[in-house]
Coordinates of C-alpha atoms and ligand atoms in Angstrom, one line a residue:
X402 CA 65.2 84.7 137.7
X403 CA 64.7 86.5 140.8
X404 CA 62.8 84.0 142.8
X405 CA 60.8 84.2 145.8
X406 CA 62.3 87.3 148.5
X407 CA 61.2 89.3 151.1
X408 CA 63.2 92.8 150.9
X409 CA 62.4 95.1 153.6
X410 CA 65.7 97.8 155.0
X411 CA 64.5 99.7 158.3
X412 CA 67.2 102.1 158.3
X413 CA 66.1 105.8 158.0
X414 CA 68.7 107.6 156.1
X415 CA 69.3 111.4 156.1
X416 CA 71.4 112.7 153.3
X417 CA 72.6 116.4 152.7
X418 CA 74.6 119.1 154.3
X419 CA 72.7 120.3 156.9
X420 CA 71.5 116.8 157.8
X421 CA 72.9 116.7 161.1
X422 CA 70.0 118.6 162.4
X423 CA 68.0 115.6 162.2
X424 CA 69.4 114.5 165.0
X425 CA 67.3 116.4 167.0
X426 CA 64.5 114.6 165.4
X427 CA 65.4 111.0 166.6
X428 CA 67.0 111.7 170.0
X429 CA 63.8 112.0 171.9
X430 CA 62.9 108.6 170.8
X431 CA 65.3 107.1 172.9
X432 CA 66.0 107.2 176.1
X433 CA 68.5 109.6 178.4
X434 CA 71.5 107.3 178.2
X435 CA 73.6 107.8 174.7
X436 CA 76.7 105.7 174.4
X437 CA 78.7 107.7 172.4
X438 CA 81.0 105.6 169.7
X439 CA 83.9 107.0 168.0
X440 CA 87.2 106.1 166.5
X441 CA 91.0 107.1 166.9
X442 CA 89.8 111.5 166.8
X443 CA 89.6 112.4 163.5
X444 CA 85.7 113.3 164.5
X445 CA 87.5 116.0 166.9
X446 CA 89.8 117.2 164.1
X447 CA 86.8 118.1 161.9
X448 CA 84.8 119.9 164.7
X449 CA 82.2 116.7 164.3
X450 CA 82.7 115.6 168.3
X451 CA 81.9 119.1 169.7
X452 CA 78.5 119.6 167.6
X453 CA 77.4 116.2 168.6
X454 CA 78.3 117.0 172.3
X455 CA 76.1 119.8 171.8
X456 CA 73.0 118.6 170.4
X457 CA 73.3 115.5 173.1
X458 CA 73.1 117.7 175.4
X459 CA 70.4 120.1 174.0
X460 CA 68.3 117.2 174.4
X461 CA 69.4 116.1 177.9
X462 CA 71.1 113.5 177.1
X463 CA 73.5 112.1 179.5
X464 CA 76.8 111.1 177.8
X465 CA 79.1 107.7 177.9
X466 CA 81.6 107.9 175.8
X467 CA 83.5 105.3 174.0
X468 CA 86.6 106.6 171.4
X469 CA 89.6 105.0 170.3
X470 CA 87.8 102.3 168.3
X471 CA 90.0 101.2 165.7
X472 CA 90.3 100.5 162.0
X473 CA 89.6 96.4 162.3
X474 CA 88.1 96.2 165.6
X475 CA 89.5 94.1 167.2
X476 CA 87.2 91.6 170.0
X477 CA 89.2 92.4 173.0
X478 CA 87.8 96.4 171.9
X479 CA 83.9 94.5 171.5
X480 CA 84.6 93.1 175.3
X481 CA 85.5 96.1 176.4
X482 CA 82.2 98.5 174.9
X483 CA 80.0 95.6 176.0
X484 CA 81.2 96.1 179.5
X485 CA 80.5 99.5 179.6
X486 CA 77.3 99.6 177.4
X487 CA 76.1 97.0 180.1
X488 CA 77.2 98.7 183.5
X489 CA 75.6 101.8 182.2
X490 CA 72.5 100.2 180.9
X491 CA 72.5 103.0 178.0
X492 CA 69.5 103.6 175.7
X493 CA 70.9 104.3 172.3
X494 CA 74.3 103.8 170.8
X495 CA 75.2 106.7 168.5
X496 CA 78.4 105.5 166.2
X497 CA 80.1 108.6 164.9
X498 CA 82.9 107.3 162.3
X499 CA 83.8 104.9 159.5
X500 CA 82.8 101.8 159.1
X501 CA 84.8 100.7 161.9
X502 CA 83.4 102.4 164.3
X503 CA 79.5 101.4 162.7
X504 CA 80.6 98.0 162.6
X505 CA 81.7 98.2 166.6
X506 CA 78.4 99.8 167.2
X507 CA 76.3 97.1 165.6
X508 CA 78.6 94.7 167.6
X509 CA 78.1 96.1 170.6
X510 CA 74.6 96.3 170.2
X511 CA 74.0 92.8 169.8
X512 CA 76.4 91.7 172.1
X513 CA 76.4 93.9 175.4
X514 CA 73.7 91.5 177.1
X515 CA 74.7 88.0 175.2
X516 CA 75.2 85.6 178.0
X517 CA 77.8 83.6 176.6
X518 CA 81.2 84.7 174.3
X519 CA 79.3 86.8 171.4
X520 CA 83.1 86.1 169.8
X521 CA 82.0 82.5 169.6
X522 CA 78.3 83.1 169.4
X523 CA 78.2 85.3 166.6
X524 CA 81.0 85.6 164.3
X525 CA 82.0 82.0 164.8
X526 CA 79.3 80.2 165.1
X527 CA 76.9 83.0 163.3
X528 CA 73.6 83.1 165.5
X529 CA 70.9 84.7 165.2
X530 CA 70.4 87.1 167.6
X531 CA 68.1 86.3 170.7
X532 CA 68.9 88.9 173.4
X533 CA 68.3 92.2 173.9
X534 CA 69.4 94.3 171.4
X535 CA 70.9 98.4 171.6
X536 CA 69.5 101.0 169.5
X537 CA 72.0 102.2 167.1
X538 CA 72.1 105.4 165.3
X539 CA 75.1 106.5 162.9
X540 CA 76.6 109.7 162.0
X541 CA 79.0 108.5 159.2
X542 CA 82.1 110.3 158.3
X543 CA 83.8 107.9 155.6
X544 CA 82.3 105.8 152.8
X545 CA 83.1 102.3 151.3
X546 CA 81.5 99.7 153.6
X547 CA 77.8 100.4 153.6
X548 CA 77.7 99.5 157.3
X549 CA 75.4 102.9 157.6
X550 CA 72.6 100.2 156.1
X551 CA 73.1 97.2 156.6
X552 CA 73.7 94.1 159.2
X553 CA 77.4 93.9 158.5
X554 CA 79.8 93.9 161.8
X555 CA 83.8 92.8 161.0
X556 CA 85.7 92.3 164.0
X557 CA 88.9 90.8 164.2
X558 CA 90.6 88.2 166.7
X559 CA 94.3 89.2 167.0
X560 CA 95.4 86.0 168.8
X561 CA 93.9 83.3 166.3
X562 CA 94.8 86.2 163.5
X563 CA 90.9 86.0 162.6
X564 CA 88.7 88.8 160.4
X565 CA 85.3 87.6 160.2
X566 CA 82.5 89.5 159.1
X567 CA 78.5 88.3 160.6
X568 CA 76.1 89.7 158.6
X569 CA 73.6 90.3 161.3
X570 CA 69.7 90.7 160.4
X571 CA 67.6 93.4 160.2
X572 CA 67.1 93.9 164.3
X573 CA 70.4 95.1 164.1
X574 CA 70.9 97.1 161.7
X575 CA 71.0 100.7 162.3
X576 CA 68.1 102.7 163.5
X577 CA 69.2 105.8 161.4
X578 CA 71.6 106.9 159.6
X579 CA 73.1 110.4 158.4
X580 CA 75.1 110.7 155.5
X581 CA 76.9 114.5 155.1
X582 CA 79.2 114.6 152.2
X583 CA 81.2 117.3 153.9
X584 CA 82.3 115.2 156.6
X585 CA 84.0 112.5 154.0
X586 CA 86.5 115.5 152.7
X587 CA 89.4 115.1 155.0
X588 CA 89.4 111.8 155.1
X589 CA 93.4 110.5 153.8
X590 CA 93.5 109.9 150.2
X591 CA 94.8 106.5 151.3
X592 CA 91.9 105.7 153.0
X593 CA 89.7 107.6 150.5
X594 CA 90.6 105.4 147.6
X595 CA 90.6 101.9 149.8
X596 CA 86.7 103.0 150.4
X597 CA 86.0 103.5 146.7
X598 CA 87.5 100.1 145.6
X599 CA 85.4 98.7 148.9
X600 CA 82.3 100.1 146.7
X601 CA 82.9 98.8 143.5
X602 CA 84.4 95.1 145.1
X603 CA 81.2 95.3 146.9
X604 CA 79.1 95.5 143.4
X605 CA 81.6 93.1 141.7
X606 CA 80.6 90.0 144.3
X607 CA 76.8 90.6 143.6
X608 CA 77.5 91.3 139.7
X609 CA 79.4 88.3 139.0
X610 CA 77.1 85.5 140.4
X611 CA 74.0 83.6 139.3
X612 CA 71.4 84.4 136.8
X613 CA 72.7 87.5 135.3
X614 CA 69.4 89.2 133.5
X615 CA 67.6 90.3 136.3
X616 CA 67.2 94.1 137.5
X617 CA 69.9 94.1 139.9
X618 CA 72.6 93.5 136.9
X619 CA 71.3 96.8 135.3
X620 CA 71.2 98.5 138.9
X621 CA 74.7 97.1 139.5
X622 CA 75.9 98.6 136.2
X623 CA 74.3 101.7 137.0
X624 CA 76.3 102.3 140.3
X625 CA 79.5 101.0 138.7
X626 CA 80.0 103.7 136.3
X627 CA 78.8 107.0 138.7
X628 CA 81.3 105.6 140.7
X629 CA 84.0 105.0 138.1
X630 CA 83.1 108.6 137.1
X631 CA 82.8 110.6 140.6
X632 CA 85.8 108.7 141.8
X633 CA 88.0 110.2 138.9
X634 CA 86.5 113.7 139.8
X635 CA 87.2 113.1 143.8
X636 CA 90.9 111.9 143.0
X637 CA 91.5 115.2 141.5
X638 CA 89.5 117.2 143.7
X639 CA 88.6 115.5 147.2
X640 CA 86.7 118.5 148.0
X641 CA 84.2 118.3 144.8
X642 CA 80.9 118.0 146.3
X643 CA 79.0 116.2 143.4
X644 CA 81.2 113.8 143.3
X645 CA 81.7 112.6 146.9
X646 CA 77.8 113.2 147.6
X647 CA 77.2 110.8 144.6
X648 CA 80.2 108.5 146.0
X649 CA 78.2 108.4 149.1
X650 CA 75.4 107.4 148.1
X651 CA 76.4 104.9 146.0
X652 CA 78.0 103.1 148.7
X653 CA 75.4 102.9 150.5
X654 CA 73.4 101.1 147.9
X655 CA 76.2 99.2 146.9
X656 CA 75.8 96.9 150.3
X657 CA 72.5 97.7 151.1
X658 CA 70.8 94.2 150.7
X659 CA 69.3 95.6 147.5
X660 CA 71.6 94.6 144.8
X661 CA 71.9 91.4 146.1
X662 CA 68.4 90.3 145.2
X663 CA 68.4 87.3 142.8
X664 CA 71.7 86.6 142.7
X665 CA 73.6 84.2 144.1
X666 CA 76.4 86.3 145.2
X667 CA 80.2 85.9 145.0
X668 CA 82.4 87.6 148.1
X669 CA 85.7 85.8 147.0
X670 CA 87.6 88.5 146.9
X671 CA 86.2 89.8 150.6
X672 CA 87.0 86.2 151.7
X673 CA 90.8 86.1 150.7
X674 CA 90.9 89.9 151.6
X675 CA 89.4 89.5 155.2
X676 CA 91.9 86.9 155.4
X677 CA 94.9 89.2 154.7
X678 CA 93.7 91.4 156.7
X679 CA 93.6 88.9 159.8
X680 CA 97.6 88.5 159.2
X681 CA 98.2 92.1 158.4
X682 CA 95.9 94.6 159.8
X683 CA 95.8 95.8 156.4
X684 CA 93.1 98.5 155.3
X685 CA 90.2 96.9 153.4
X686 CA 89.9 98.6 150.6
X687 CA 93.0 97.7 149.6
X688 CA 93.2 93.9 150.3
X689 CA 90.4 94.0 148.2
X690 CA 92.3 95.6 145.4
X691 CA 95.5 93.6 145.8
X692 CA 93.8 90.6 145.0
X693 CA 90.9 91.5 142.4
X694 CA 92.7 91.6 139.3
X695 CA 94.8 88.1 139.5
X696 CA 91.1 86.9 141.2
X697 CA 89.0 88.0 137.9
X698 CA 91.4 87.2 135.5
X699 CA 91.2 83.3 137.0
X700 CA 87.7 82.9 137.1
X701 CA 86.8 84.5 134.0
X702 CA 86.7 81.9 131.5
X703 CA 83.9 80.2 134.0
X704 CA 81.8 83.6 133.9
X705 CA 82.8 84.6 130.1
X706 CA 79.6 86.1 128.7
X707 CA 78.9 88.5 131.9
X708 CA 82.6 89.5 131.7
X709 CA 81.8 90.3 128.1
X710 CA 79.1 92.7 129.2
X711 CA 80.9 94.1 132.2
X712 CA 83.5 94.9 129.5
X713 CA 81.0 96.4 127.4
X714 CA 78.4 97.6 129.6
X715 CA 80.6 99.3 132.7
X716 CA 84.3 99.8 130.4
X717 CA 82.8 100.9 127.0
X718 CA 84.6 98.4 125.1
X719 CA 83.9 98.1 121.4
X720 CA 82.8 94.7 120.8
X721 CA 83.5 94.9 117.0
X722 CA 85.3 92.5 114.8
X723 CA 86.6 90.9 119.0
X724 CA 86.0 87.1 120.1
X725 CA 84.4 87.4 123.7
X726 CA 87.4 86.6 125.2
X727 CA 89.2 89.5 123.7
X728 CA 86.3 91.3 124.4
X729 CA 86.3 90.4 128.6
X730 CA 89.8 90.9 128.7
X731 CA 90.1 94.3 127.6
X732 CA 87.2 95.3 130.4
X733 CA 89.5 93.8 132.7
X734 CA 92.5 96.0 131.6
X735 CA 90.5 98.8 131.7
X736 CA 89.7 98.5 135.2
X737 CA 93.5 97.4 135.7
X738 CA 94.3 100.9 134.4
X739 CA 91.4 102.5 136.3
X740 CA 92.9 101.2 139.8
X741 CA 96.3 102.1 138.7
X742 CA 95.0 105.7 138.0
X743 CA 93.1 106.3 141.3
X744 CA 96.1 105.0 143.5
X745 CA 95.0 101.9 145.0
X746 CA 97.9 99.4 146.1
X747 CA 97.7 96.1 143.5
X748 CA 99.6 93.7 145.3
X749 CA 99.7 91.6 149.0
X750 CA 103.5 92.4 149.5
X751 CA 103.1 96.3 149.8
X752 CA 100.6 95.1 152.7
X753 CA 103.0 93.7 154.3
X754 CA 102.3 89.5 153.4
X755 CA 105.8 87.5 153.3
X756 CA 105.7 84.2 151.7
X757 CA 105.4 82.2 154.7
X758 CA 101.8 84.1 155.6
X759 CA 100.6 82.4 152.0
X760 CA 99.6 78.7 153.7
X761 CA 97.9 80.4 156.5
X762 CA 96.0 82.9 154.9
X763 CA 94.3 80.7 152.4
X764 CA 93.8 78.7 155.5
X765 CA 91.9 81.2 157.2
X766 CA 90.0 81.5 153.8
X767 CA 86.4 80.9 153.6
X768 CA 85.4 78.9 150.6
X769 CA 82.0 80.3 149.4
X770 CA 80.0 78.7 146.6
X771 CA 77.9 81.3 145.1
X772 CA 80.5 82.5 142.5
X773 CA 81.4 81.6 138.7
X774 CA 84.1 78.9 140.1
X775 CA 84.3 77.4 143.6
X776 CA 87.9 77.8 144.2
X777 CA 89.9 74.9 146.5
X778 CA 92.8 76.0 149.1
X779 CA 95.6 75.5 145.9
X780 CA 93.9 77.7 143.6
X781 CA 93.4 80.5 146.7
X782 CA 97.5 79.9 146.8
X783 CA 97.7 80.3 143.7
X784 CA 95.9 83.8 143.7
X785 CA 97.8 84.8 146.7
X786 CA 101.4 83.8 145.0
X787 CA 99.8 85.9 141.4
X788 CA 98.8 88.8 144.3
X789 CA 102.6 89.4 145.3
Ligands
LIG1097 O1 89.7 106.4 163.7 P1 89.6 107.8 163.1 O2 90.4 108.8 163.8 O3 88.1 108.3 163.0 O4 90.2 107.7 161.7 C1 89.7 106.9 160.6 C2 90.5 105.7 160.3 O5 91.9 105.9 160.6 C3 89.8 107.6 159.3 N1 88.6 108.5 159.1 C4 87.3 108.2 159.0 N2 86.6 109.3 158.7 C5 87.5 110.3 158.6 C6 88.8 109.8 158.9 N3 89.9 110.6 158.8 C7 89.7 111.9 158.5 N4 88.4 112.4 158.3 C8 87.3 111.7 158.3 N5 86.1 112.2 158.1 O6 89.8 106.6 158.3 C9 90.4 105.5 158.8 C10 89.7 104.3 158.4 O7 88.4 104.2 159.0 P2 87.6 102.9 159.0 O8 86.3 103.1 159.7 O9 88.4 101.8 159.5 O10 87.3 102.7 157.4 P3 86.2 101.9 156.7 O11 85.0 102.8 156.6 O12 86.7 101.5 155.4 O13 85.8 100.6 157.5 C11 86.6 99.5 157.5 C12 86.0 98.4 158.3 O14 84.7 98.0 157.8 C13 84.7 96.6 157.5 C14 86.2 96.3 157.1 O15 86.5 95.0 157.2 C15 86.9 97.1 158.2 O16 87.0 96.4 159.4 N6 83.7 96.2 156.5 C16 82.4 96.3 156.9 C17 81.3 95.9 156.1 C18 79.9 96.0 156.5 N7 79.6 96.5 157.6 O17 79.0 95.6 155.7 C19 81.6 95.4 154.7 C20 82.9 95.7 154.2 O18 83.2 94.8 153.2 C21 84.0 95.7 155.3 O19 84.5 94.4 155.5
LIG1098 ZN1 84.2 95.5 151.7

């Protein structure tokens, strides 16, 4: 059933190949000072920074800039773009990069002029926000995360070995948004692949949760196999324009705050991922991946019958003459063989987790109920020893 919700996503998108010239269209509704948001220079590499530099300053914009933000921002980074978002009072934040640097944006944004920690204030403690907020706009140049739509900011604390994502409302979220497939071609295959697991794990949470005949199942389904499809294309050819423009935007309605409507929602997976990640500084994508299939295959006796139509529905299974658990184990193999096929790393010790990480990661676990099965500390150790 899908209840009683409000659904309402202010972000303007602008999607295509000569999108960037929308930029001139949102610029003059902020003021002069653009804080300029960019990670470790690939945007230099692809000739992104100097076109940017150029409409900025087409519109007289005067320009702060901010690089080196890294893959898992970490808070020490979010202290230091508050500082100088603050001194320099800017006007608009414009976040040119992954989801790392959108994420760092949105953080930064709601942070700058937060009178007390926005470490504790925010990610810990999760508060809404009640200071000023920062304009953000993003230019995105690598998919997976959604973060180009949504409230979403990661940031991880290196000394307590911390990832924790806030999911931050709508105030926050970015003003705009401008997707050009183009810019996603040079991104590493490594880090191509992590982003379209990212997508599909980010489906998977909504899919398997809660009432399960509702529009968003079919919508979920839907997304699942033009990704499954494009991604195969893209693997083979990263430069294959239908398929990364459909990647794209799949992504972007994959965390959206669409999907998510009438369902309960899962995010197991992103919870003993983020958690890795806090030990390792591992890439997303592929915590996600090096824990999904020991993670499925444990819960789904408690979620049989929508495993049975994932199977059928997303994997093509033939449901002939099969018991439904034949039936929702075959879809699982099938997407075994699928993540084996695109290159995406299935297990936590080519991440770099040792044994004697297993206590504290499942630690540093959050236990969410919204799933098939709520899963206590042993049974996350349990996953984490079947991940290695
Ligand atoms: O830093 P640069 O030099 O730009 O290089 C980046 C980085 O090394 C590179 N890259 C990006 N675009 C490129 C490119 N290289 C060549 N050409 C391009 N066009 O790719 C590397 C990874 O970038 P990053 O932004 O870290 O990747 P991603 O987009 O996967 O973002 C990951 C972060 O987002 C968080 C993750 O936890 C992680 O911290 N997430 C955010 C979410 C949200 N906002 O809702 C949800 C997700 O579940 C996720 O947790
Ligand atoms: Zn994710």
């Amino acid at each position: 059933m899908l209840g009683t919700f409000v659904y309402s996503n202010p972000t303007k998108l602008y999607f295509g190949e000569d999108s960037l010239k929308f930029l001139n269209d949102e610029l003059p509704k902020y003021g002069k000072k653009v804080m300029l948001i960019y990670g470790g220079g690939s945007i230099k590499k692809i000739g992104l920074y100097d076109e940017i530099i150029k409409i900025l300053k087409e519109n007289d914009k005067e320009i702060i800039e901010d690089g080196g933000v890294m893959p898992n921002p970490t808070v020490e980074k979010l202290y230091e773009g508050c500082r100088i978002a603050k001194e320099n009072n800017v006007d608009l934040i414009l976040a040119v990069g992954g989801g790392s640097v959108c994420d760092y944006a949105k953080a930064v944004s709601a942070s700058a002029y937060c009178e007390e920690d926005p470490w504790d204030k925010y990610f810990i403690r999760m508060e809404e926000v009640d200071n000023k907020i920062i304009p953000v706009g993003c230019v995105l140049t690598m998919v997976g995360t959604g973060s180009e739509m949504n409230g979403g900011s990661v940031i991880t604390n290196t000394a307590t070995k911390q990832k924790i994502g806030c999911g931050f409302d709508e105030k926050v979220f970015p003003k705009f948004s401008i997707l050009n497939p183009i810019y996603t071609f040079s991104v590493p295959r490594y880090q191509m692949v992590a982003g379209f697991f990212d997508i599909m794990s980010h489906i998977l949470e909504q899919y398997f949760s809660g009432d399960d005949d509702n529009t968003s199942d079919y919508i979920m389904e839907g997304l699942l196999r033009s990704l499954i499809h494009s991604s195969r294309i893209a693997v083979k050819n990263p430069k294959d324009y239908e398929a990364r423009s459909n990647i794209m935007w799949t992504s972007t309605w994959a965390l959206n705050t669409l999907v998510e409507k009438g369902k309960s929602e899962d995010w197991m997976v992103h919870m003993i991922g983020q958690a890795i990640g806090g030990y390792t500084d591992a890439t997303h994508g592929m915590t996600l991946s090096a824990v999904s299939m020991p993670y499925y295959r444990y819960i789904m006796p408690y979620g049989l019958h929508k495993f049975k139509r994932y199977a059928i529905n997303v994997w093509n299974v033939n449901p002939d003459g099969k018991t439904d658990e034949q039936i929702a184990k075959e879809g699982l193999n099938r997407m075994e063989e699928y993540m084996k096929e695109i290159g995406l790393v299935m297990n936590i010790k080519d991440l770099g987790v040792t044994e004697d990480m297993l206590e504290g990661i499942a630690d540093n676990t959050f236990i969410l109920t919204g799933g098939y099965k709520v899963l206590t500390r042993e049974e996350i150790i349990e996953i984490l020893k079947a991940s290695m």
